[in-house]
Coordinates of C-alpha atoms (C1' of nucleotides) in Angstrom, one line a residue:
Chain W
X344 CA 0.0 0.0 0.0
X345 CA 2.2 2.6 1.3
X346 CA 5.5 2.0 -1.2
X347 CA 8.4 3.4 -1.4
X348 CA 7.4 5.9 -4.4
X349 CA 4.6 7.5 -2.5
X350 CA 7.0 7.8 0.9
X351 CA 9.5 9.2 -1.7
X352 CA 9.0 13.6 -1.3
X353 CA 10.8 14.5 -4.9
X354 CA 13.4 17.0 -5.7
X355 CA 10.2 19.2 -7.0
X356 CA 8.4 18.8 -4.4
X357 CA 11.4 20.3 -2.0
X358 CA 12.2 22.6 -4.4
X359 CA 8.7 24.2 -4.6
X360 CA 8.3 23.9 -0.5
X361 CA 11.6 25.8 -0.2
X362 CA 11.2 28.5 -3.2
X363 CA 7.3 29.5 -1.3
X364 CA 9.3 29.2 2.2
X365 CA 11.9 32.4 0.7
X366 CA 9.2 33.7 -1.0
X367 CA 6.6 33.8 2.4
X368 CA 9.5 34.8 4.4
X369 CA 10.5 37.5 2.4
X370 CA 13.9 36.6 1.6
X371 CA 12.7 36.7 -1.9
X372 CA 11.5 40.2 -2.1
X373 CA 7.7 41.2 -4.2
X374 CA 9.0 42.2 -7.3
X375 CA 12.7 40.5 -7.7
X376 CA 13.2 38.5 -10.7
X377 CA 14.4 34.9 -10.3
X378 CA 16.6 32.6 -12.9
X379 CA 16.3 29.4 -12.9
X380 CA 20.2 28.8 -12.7
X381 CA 20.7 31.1 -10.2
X382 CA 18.2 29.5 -8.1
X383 CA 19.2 25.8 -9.1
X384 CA 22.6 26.6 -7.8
X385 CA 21.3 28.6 -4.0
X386 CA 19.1 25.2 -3.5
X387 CA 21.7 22.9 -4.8
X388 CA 19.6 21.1 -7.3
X389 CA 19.6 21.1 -11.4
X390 CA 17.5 23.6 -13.2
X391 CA 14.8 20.6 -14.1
X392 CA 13.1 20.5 -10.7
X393 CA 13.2 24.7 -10.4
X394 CA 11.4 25.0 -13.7
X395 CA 8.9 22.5 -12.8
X396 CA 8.4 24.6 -9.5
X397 CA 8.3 27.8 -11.3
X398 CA 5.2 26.3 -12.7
X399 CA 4.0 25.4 -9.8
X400 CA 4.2 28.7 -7.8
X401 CA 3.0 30.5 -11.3
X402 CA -0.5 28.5 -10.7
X403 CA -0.5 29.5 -7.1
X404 CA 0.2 33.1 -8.1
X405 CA 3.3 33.5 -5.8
X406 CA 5.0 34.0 -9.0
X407 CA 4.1 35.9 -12.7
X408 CA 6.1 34.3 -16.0
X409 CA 8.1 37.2 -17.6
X410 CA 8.0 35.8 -21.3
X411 CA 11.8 35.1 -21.9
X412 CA 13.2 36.4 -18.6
X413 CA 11.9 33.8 -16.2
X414 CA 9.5 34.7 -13.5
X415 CA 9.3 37.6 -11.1
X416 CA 8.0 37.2 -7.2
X417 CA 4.5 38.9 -7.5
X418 CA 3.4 42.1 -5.8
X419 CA 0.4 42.9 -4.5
X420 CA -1.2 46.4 -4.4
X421 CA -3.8 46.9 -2.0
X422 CA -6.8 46.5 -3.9
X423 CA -5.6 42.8 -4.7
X424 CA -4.9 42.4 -1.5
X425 CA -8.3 43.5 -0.6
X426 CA -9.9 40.9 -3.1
X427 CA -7.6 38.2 -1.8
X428 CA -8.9 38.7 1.8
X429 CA -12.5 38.9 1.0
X430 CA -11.9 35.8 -0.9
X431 CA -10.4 34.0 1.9
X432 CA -13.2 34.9 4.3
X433 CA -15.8 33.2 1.4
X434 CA -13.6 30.0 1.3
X435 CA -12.8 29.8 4.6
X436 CA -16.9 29.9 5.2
X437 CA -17.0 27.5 3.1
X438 CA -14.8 25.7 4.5
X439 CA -15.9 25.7 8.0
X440 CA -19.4 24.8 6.9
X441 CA -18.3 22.0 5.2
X442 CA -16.5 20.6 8.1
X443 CA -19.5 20.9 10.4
X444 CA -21.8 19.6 7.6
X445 CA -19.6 16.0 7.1
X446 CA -19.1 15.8 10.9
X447 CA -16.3 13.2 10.0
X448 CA -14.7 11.7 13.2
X449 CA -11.6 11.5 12.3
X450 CA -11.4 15.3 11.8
X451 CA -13.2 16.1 15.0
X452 CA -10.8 13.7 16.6
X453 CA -8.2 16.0 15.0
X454 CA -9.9 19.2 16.3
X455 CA -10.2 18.4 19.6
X456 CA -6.5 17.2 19.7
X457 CA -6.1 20.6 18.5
X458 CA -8.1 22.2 21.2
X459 CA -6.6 20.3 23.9
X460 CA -2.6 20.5 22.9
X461 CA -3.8 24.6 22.2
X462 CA -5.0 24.9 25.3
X463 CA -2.2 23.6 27.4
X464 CA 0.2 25.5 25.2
X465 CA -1.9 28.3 25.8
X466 CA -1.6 28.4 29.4
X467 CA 2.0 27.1 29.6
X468 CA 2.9 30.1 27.6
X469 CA 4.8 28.0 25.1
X470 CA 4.6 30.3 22.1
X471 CA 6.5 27.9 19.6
X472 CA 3.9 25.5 20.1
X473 CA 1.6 27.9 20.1
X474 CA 2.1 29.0 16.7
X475 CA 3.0 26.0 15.0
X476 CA -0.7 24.6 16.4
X477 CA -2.6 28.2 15.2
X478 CA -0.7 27.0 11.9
X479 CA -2.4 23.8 12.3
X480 CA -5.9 25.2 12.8
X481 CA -7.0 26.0 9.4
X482 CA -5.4 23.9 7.2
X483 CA -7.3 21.1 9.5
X484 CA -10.9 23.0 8.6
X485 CA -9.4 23.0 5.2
X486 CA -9.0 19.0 4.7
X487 CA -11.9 19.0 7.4
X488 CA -14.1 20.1 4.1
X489 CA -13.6 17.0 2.7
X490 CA -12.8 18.8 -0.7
X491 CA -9.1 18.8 -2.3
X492 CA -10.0 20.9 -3.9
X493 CA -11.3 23.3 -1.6
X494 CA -7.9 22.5 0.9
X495 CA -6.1 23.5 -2.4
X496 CA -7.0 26.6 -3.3
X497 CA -8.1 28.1 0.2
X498 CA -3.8 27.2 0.5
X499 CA -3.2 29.3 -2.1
X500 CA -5.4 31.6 -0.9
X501 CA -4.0 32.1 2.1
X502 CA -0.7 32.5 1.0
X503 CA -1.3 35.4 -1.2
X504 CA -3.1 36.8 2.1
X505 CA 0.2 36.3 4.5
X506 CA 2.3 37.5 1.4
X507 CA 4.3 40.7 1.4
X508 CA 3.1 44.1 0.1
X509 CA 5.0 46.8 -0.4
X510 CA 8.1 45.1 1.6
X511 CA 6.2 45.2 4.6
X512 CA 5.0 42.1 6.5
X513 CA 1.7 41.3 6.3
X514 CA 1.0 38.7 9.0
X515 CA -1.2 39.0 11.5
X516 CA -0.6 37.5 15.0
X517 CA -2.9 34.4 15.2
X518 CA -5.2 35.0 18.1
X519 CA -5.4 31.4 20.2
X520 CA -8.8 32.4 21.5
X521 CA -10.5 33.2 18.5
X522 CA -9.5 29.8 17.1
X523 CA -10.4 27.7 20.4
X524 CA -13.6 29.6 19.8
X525 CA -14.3 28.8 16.7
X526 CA -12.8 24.6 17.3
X527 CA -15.4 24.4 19.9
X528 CA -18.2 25.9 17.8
X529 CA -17.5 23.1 15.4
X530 CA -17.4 20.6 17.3
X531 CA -20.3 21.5 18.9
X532 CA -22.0 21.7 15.6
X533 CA -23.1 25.1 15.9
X534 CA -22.7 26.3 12.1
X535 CA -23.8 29.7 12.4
X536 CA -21.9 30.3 15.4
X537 CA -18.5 28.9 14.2
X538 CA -19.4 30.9 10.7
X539 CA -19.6 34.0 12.5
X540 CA -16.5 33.6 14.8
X541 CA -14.8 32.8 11.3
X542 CA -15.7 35.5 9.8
X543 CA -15.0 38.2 12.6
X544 CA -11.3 36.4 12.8
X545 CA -10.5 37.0 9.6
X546 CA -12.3 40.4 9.2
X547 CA -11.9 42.2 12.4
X548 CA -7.8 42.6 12.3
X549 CA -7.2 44.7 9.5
X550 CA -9.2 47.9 10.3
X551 CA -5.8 48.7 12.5
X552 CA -3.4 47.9 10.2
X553 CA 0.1 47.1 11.8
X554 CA -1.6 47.4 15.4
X555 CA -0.5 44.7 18.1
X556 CA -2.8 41.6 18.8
X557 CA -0.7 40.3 21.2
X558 CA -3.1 41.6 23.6
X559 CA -4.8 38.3 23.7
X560 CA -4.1 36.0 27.1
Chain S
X1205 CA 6.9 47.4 -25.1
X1206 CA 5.1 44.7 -26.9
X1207 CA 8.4 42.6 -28.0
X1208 CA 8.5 39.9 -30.2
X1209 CA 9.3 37.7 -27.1
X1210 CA 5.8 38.8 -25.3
X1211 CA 4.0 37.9 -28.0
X1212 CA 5.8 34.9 -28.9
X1213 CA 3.5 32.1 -27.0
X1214 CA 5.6 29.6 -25.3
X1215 CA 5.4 25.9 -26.5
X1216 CA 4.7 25.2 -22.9
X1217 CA 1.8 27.3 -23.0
X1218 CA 0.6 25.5 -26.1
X1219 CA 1.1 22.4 -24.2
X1220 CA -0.8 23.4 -21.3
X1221 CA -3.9 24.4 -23.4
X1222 CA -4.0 21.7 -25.7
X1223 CA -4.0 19.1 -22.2
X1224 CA -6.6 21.2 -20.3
X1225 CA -8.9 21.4 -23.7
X1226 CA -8.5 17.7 -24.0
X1227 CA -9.4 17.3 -20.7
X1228 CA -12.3 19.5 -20.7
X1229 CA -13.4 17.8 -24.1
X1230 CA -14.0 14.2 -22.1
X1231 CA -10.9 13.0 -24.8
X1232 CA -9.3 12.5 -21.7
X1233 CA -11.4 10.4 -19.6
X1234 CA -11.7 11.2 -15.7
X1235 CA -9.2 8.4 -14.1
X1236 CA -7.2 8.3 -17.1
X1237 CA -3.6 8.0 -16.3
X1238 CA -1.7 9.9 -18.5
X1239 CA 2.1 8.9 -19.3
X1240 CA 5.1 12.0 -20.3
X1241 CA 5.9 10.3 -23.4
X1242 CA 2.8 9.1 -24.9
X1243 CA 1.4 12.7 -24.4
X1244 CA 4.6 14.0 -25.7
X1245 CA 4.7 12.2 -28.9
X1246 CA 0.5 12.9 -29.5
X1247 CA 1.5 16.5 -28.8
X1248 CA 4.7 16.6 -31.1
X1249 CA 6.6 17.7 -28.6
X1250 CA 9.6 16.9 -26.1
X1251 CA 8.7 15.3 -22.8
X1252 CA 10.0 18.6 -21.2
X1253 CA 7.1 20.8 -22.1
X1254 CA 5.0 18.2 -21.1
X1255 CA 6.3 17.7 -17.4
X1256 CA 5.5 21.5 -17.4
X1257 CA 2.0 21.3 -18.3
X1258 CA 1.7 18.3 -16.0
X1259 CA 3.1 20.6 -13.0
X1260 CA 0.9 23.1 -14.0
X1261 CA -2.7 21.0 -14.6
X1262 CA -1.8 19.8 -11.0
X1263 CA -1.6 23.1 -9.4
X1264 CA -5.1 23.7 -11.3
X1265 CA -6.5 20.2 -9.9
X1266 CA -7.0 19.0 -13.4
X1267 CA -5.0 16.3 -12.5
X1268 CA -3.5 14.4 -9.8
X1269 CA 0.0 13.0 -9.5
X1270 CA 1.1 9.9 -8.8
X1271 CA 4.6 9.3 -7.7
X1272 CA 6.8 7.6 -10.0
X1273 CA 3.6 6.8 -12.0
X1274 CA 2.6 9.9 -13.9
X1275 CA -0.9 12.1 -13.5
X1276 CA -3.9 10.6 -14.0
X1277 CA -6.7 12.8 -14.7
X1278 CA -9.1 13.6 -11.5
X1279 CA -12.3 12.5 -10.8
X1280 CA -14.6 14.5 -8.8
X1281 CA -17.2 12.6 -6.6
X1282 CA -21.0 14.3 -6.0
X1283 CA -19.8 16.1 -3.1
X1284 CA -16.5 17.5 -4.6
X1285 CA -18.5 19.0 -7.0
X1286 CA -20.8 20.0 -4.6
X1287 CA -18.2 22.5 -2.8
X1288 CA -17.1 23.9 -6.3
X1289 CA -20.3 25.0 -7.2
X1290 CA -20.8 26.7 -4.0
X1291 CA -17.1 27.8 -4.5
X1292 CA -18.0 29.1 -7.9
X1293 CA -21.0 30.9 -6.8
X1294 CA -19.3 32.9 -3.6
X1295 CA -16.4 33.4 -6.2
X1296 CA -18.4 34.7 -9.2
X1297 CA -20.1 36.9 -6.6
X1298 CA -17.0 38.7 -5.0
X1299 CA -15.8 39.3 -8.9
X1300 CA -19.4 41.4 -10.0
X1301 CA -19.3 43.0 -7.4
X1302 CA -16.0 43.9 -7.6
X1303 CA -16.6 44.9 -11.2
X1304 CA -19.4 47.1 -10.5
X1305 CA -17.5 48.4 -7.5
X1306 CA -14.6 49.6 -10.1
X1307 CA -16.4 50.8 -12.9
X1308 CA -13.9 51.0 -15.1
X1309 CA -14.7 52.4 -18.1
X1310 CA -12.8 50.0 -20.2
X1311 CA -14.3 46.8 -18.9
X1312 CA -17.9 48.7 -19.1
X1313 CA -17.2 49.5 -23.0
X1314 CA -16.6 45.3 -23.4
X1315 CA -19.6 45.1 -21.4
X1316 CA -22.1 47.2 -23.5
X1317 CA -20.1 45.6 -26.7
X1318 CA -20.7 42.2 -25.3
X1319 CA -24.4 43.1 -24.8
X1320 CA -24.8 44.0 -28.2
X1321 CA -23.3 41.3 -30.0
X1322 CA -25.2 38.8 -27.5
X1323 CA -28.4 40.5 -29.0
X1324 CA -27.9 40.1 -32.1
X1325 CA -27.1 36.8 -32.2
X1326 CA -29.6 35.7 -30.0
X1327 CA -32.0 37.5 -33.0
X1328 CA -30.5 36.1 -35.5
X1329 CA -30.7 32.6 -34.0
X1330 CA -26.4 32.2 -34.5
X1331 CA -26.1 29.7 -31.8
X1332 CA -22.0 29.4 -32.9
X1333 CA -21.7 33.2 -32.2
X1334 CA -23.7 33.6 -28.7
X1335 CA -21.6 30.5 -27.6
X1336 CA -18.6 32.2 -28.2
X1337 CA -20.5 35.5 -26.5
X1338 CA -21.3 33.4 -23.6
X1339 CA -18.0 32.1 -22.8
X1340 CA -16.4 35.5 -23.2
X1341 CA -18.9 36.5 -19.9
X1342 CA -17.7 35.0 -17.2
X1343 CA -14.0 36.1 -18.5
X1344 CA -15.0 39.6 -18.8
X1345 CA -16.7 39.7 -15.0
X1346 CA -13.5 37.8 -13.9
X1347 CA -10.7 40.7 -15.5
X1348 CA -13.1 43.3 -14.5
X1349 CA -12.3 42.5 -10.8
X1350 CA -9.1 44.0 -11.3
X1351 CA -8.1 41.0 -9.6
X1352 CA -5.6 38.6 -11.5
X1353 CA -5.4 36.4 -8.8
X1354 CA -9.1 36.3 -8.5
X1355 CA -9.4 35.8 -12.5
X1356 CA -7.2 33.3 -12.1
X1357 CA -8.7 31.1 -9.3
X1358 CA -12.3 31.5 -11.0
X1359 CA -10.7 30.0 -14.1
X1360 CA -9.5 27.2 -12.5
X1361 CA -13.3 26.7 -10.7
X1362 CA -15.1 27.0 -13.7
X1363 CA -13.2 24.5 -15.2
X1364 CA -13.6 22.0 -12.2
X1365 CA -17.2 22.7 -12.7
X1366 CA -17.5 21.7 -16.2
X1367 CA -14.9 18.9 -15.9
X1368 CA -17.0 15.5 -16.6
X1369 CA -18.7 13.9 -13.8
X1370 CA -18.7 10.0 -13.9
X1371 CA -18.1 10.5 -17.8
X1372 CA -21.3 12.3 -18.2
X1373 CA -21.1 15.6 -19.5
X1374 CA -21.9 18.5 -16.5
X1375 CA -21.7 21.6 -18.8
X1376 CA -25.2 23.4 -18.7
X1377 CA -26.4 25.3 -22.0
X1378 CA -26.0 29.2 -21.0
X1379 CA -28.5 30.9 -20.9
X1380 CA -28.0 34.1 -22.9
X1381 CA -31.2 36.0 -21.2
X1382 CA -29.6 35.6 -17.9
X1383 CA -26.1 36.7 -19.1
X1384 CA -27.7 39.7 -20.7
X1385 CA -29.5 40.7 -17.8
X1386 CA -26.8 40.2 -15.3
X1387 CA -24.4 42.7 -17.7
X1388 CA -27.2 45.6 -17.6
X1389 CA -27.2 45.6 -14.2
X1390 CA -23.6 45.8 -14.2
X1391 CA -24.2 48.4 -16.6
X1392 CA -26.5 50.0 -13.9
X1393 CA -24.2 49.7 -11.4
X1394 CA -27.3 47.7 -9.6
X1395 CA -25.1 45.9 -7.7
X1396 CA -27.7 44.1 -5.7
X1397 CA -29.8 43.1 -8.3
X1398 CA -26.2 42.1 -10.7
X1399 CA -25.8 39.9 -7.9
X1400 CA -29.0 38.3 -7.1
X1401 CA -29.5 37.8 -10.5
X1402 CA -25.9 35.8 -10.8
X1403 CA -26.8 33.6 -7.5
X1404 CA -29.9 32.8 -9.6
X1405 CA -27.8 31.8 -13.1
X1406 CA -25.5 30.0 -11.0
X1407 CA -27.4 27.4 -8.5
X1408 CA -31.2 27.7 -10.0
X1409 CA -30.0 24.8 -12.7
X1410 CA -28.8 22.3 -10.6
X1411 CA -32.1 20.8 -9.2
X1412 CA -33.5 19.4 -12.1
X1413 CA -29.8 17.8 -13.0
X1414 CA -29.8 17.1 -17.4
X1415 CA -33.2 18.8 -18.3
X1416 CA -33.3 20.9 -20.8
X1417 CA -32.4 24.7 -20.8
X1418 CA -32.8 25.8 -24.2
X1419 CA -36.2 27.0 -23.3
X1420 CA -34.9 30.8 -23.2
X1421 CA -35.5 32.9 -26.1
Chain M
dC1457 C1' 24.2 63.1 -25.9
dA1458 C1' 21.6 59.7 -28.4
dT1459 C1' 21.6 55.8 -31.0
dC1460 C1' 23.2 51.7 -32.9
dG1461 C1' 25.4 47.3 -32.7
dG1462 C1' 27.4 43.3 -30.7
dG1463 C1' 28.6 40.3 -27.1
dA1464 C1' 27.0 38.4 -22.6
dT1465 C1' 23.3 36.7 -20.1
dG1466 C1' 19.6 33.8 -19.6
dG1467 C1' 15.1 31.5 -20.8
dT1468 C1' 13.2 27.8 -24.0
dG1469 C1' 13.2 23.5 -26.1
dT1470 C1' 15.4 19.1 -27.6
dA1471 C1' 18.0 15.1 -27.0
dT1472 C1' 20.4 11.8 -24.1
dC1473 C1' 21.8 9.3 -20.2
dC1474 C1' 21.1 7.1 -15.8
dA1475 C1' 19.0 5.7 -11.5
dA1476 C1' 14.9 4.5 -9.0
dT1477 C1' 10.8 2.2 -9.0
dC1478 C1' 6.5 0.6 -10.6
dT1479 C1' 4.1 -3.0 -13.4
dA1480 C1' 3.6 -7.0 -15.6
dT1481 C1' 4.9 -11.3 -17.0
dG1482 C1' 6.0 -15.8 -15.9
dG1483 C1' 7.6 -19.6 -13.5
dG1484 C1' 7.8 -22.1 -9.2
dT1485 C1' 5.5 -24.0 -5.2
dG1486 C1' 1.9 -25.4 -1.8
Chain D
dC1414 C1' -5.4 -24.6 -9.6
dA1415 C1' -4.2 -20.7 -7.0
dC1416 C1' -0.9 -17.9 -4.9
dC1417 C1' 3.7 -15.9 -4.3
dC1418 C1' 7.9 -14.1 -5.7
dA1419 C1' 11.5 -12.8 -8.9
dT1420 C1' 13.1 -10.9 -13.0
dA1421 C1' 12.5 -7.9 -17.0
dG1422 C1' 10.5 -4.0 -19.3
dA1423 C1' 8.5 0.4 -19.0
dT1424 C1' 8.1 5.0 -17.0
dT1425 C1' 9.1 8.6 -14.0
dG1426 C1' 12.6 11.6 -11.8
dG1427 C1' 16.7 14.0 -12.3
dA1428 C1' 21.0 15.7 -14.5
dT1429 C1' 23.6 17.3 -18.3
dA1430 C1' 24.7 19.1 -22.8
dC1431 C1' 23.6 21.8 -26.5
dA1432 C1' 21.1 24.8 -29.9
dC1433 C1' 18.5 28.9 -30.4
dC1434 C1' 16.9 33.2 -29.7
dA1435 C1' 15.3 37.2 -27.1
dT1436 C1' 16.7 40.5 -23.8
dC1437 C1' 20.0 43.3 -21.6
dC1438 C1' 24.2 45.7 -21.0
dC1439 C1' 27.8 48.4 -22.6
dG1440 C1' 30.8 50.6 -25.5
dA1441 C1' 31.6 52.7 -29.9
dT1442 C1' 30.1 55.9 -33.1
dG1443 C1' 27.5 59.6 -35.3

DNA sequence: CATCGGGATGGTGTATCCAATCTATGGGTG
DNA sequence: CACCCATAGATTGGATACACCATCCCGATG
């Protein structure tokens, strides 16, 4: 069942993890062009496997194809940026409906893993955790859908949202709270209520652009 | 500014088309598994531009890879389809909206063209020419955004939603009444009624799954 | 100072080559 | 006769080399 092959990550596959990684991180700035040799030879790998991720990240929109000049790292003005969020908060909507809707147990095993590990991490103060579990949270809502499709493009989605503008992070400090919130909403099978938490966590934050939201417990 | 290189459409590109349009078509049959060199040699081309396209068709969920054994061409169950329609409908409602929102008087020039050439050809009964009208519509809402990313993302939806279904054709005959009056309202700048009125062309058809819908004018 | 031209750079596409691995065929064994 | 395993063939994954051409840079020239 589980063979070697389909243990096997490829080359690509590494390639295209690392390449978004720079990009999300901002060590590739919005804007800077990329060649495929240059890049081939910072990741240590041929130029096959960075071609076939330059593809990849050109469907996810991370990065535009310059005809004959290889591919620049996309910027986003604020009016995209604006259509990207307000596309998020659709899909993730969806996305949370969907997960209520199948009630799968498996997931809602996940979730109240989740809940339980956030919690603890929560009150131990351990902020690694912390964040590596928010990180968790809605990629699980996301296969939680029971759509690939769905988890797919809500990935995208979401990294155009957390991507750079203008040179300045974008990220928001995931709020622990909000999350647990909407988890036990979910699990409790209360659509409109985990739809609404949803959408005020992904709405409410940007009105203060740049403000802390550390504030939380 | 418009080099010969811009304009010069890359064999990859080609490639990529010429898959997705068989796939679209139902020559490629859902759960197909597609091989690099048989597609290469049906394309005329090397395997390279193929690997390309494959990368690519993957990141659009035309087709799934599977290690060390190609792509085979997805299949989507009832309830995969499900979530793309309601995808597609939240989607195709953040882009009017968004058109309407931006006016811009190019788009609403293609707009009123678009109108026109729709009526004409639905008075003078060219079903070849509205067909090509109808397609354009959903482009033109999707550019009008002002969102590539957005554009881009529908594209990919709409295609999942008219990718075969159990080998039975899903496509649904548009309706050029409903396109026409979605685009006036547009046109208005109505953007409740544009919106209402796309909700409706998108999710009315569904219930009565393979009747007919040439009944419009 | 502007323009033209040519070389350097780098993307695109093809052709090979090789390793890893999946699939299938076929033979052996219980 | 059915099942299991091994070997062989086919295919993907990856690297390399090369041809071609568009773009870019820079210096020479008017």
């Amino acid at each position: 069942m589980s063979s070697v092959g389909s243990r096997h990550r490829s080359l690509r596959d590494e390639t295209v993890d690392e390449i978004r990684r720079l990009i999300l991180d901002g060590e590739l700035a919005p804007g800077e062009r990329l060649s495929e040799l240059s890049m081939s030879e910072r990741l240590g790998v041929s130029r096959l496997p960075v071609r076939e991720a330059f593809r990849r990240l050109e469907a996810e929109g991370l990065v535009e194809a310059l005809p004959r000049r290889g591919v620049r790292v996309v910027e986003l003005d604020q009016h995209e940026l604006d259509t990207v969020r307000e596309m998020r908060v659709a899909l993730e909507l969806i996305a949370v409906r969907r997960t209520i809707m199948k009630a799968d147990p498996q997931v809602r095993a996940t979730l109240r893993d989740l809940l339980e590990k956030g919690n603890a991490a929560s009150a131990a103060g351990d902020r690694e955790t912390l964040d590596a579990i928010n990180d968790q949270f809605h990629d699980v809502l996301g296969e939680g859908s029971g759509s690939r499709f769905l988890c797919e493009v809500l990935r995208s989605v979401r990294n155009q949202a957390h991507h750079l503008v203008g040179g300045k992070s974008n990220a928001v400090e995931p709020s622990w709270s909000e999350h647990a919130a909407i988890i036990t909403a979910t699990l409790d099978e209360d659509e409109e209520l985990a739809m609404m938490l949803m959408r005020r966590h992904l709405t409410q934050r940007h009105a203060n652009q740049g403000g802390l939201h550390r504030s939380q417990a």
